[in-house]
Every structure is written in C-alpha cells, then in structure tokens.
C-alpha positions as a printed Julia matrix, in Angstrom:
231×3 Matrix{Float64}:
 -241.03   2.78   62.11
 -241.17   4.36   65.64
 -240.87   8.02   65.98
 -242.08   8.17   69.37
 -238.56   8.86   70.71
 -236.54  11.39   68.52
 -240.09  12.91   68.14
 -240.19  13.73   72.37
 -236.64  14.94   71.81
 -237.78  17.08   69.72
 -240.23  18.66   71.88
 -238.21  18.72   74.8
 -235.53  21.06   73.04
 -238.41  23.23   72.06
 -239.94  23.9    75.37
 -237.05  24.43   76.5
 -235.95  26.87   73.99
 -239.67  28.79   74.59
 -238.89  28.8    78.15
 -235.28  30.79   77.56
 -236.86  33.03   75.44
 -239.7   33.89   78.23
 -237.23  33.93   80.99
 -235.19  36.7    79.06
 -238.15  38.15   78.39
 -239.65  38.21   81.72
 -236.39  39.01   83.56
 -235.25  42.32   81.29
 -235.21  43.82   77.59
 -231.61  44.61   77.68
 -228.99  41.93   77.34
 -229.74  38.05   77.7
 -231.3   36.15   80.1
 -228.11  34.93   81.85
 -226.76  38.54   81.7
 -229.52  39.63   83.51
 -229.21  36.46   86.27
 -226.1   37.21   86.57
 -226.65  40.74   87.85
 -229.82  39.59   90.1
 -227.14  37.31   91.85
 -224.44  39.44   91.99
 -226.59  42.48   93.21
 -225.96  43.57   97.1
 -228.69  42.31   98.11
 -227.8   38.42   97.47
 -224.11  38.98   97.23
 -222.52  36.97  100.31
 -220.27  39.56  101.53
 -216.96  38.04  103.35
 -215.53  41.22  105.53
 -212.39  40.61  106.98
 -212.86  40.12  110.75
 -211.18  42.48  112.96
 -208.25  41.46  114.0
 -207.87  40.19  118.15
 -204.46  40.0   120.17
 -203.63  38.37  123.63
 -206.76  38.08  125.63
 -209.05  39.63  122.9
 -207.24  42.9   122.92
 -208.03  45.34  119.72
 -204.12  45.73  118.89
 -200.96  44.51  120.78
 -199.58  45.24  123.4
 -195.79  47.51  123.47
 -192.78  45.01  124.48
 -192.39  44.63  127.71
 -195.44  44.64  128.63
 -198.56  42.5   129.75
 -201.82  41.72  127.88
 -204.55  41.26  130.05
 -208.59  41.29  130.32
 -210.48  41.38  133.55
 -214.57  40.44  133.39
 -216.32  40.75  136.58
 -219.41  38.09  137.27
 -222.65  39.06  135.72
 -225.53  38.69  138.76
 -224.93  35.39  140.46
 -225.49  33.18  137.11
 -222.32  34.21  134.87
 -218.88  33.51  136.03
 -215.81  36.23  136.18
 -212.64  35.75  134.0
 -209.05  36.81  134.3
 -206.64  36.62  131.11
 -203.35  37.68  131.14
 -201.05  36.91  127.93
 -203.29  35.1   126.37
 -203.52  32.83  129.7
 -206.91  32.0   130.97
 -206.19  32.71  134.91
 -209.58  32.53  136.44
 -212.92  31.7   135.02
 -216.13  29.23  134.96
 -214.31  26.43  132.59
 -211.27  26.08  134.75
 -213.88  25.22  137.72
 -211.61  27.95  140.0
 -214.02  30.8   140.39
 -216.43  31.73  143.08
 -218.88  34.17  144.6
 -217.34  37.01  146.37
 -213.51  38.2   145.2
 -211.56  36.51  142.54
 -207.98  36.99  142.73
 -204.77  36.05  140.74
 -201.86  37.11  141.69
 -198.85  37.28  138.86
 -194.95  37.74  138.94
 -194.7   41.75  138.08
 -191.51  40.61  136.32
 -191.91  37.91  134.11
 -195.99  37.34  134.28
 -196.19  33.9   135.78
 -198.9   33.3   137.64
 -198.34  32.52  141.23
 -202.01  31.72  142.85
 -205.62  32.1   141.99
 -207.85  31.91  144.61
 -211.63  32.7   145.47
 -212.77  34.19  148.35
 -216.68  34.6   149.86
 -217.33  37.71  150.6
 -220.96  36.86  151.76
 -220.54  33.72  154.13
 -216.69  33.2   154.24
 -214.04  34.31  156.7
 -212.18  37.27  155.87
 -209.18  36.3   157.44
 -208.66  33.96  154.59
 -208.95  37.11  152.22
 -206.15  38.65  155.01
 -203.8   35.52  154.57
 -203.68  35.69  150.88
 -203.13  39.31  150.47
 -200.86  40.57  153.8
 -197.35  38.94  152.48
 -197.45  39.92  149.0
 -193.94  40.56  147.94
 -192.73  44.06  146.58
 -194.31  44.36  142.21
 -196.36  41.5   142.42
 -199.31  41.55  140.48
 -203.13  41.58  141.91
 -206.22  41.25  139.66
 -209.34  40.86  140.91
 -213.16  40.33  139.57
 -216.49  40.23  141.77
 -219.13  37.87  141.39
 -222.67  38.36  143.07
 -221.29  40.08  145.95
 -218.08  41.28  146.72
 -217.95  42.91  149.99
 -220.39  42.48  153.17
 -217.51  40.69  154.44
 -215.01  43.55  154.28
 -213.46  44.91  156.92
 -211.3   48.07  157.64
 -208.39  46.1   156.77
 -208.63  44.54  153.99
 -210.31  48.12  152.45
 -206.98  49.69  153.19
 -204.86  46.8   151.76
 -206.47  46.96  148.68
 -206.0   50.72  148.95
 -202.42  50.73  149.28
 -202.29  48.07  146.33
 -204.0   50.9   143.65
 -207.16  50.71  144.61
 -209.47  54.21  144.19
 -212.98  52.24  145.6
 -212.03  49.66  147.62
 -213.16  52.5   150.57
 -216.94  52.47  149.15
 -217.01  49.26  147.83
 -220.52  47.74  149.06
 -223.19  44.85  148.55
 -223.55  43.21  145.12
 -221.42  46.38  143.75
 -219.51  45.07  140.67
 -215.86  45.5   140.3
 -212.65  45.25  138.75
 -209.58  46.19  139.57
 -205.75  45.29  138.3
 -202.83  46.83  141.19
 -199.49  45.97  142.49
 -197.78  45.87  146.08
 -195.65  49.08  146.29
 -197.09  51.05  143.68
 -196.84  54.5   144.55
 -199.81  56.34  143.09
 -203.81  55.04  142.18
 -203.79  52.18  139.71
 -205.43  53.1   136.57
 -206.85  49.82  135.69
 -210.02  49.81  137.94
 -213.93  49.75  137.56
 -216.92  50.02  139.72
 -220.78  50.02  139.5
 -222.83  50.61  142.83
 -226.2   48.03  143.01
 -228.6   50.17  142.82
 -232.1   49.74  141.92
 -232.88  52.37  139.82
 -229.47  51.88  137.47
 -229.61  47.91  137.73
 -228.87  46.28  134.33
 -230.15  42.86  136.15
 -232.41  42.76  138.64
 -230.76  42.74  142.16
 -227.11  43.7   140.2
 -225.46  45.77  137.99
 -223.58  44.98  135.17
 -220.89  42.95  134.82
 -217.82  44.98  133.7
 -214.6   44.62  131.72
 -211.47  46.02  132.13
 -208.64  45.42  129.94
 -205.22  47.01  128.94
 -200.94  46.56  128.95
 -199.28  46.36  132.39
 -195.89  47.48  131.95
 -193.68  44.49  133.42
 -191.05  45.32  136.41
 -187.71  44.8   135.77
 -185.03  43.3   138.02
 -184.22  45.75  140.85
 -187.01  47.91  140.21
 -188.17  49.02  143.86
C-alpha cells in the first residue's frame, strides 16, 4: 500500500501549523498572530491614508466666487521657458496649449458685462512695434475688461503712452515697469480709482528667483461684473 501521499499531507499541515505558532510567537505574546498582523497593517505607518482633496472652483480658485461676479486667475511667464496663462470662469483665455501666447504683454480683453471674451492678443515688447500695443488698447469701449501677463520681458518697448494708458486703465506700476520685470495686472476702461488686482517684481540680480528673471507671479480673485448702464 502507498502512503507516500496522505503521509506528505500530513507533514505539510504540520509545518504549517509550527510555522503559525512561531509567527504568533515571534510577532507578540498578547492576542493571536492575525490579531497582531492586523494591527502592524492597520498602524499609521502602513495605513494608506485617503484625505479628501481640497476643494477647487472656476480657474482653481479656493472657494467661489459671489453672484455676479467673475472668476479669474492671471500667471505671468516664468523666465523665457514657461508660458503665461489667463483664466476667467473657468475659460482658458491665454496660455502655452492654446498656441496664443508670446514674449512681451499678453492681453485679453473681456465684456465687463457678461464675461465674453472679445480678443487675446500678444504683443513684443522686446523687438515688436508698439504701435500695435497702441491699436489694441486706444478704442477700448467704456467697462471692458483688460488682463494682462508678462513673459521674458515686458517693457523696453514702452513708451510714454502706452505707460499712461495702462495707468488710466488701474494700473499702480505701469509708470516703473522695466526690463524682464514680471507682472500682472487685471483693470478696466473708465475705472475711477487704482485696480486692486495687480502684481509686480523688479529683475534684479540680487532678488532673482531665476537667473536673469524674477518669479513668475499669480494673481487671482472675483471681478464684480458691470451691469447695463453702469457708466
């Protein structure tokens, strides 16, 4: 008769009984081996952990915006290797993807009443013609929208006009704004007082984040929207 088989069974069942018994042994005095397995992989330290991500609104924004009013996010070029973007309600206006972004000045300009944009343009500041900057921004109509992002270098082209246009549109730095300076800046035709959305880092060599240019900066908020009438 052949007891090689049931006789291997045996064994098998046996080491593996005398392992168990090791393993709880080995892995804690108190409570059984799988007890104490269970709290090696349910300790902190291999517990996967699944926190709720934070919650994003239109254009990225930490929490909504109130009604009637406009989401937006403004991200200037970083150096002359990363483009800028413009998002308004969730709307990607300007930026590297769409192919519609460009060294110099990067402007959108948007419907104050109902958001729409109306043109996107880009404008070098460093080999271009001005008067094309002049063209785009002389006829704006009365609440329309301006944002604008530099990349590389947003202003050896400038002029004394188109300083003061941007001035009258919100702007607080337009006046110093100089060489490979970074900047950001959200205004409107007719505003009355110093927009509030605006940023600005001078290139300087001893603040530099990257070398030759500052950083890139990001400016983002809730534009009320102008109503009907509204002059």
């Amino acid at each position: 008769m052949r007891v090689a088989g049931p006789l291997r069974i045996v064994v098998l069942i046996f080491t593996a009984g005398l392992t168990w018994i090791m393993g709880s042994i080995l892995l804690g005095t108190h409570g059984s081996g799988f007890s104490r397995l269970q709290q090696l992989f349910s300790s902190p330290e291999n517990a996967v952990t699944t926190e709720p991500r934070a919650r994003k609104y239109k254009c990225g924004l930490p929490q909504p915006c109130p009604e009637q009013h406009l989401a937006f996010r403004v991200v200037s070029g970083a150096a002359n290797v990363i483009g800028p973007k413009i998002c308004l309600e969730d709307k990607m206006l300007m930026s590297s993807v769409k192919d519609n972004v460009g060294r110099g000045l990067n402007i959108a300009l948007v419907n104050g009443v109902n958001g729409e944009l109306l043109e996107a343009r880009s404008f070098d500041m460093w080999a271009g013609d001005v008067n094309d900057l002049l063209k785009f921004i002389r006829p704006l109509h009365e609440g329309t929208l301006v944002f604008v992002a530099s990349y590389d270098d947003p202003a050896t082209k400038m002029n004394d006009e188109t300083r003061k246009i941007f001035s009258e549109l919100g702007s607080t730095n337009a006046k110093e704004l100089a060489f490979r300076d970074s900047w950001v800046f959200v205004g409107a035709k007719g505003v009355q007082d110093k927009s509030p959305f605006e940023q600005h880092v001078k290139n300087s060599k001893s603040t530099n984040k990257y070398e030759g240019w500052p950083e890139a900066l990001e400016l983002e908020g809730c534009i009320p929207q102008r109503t009907m009438g509204t002059q």
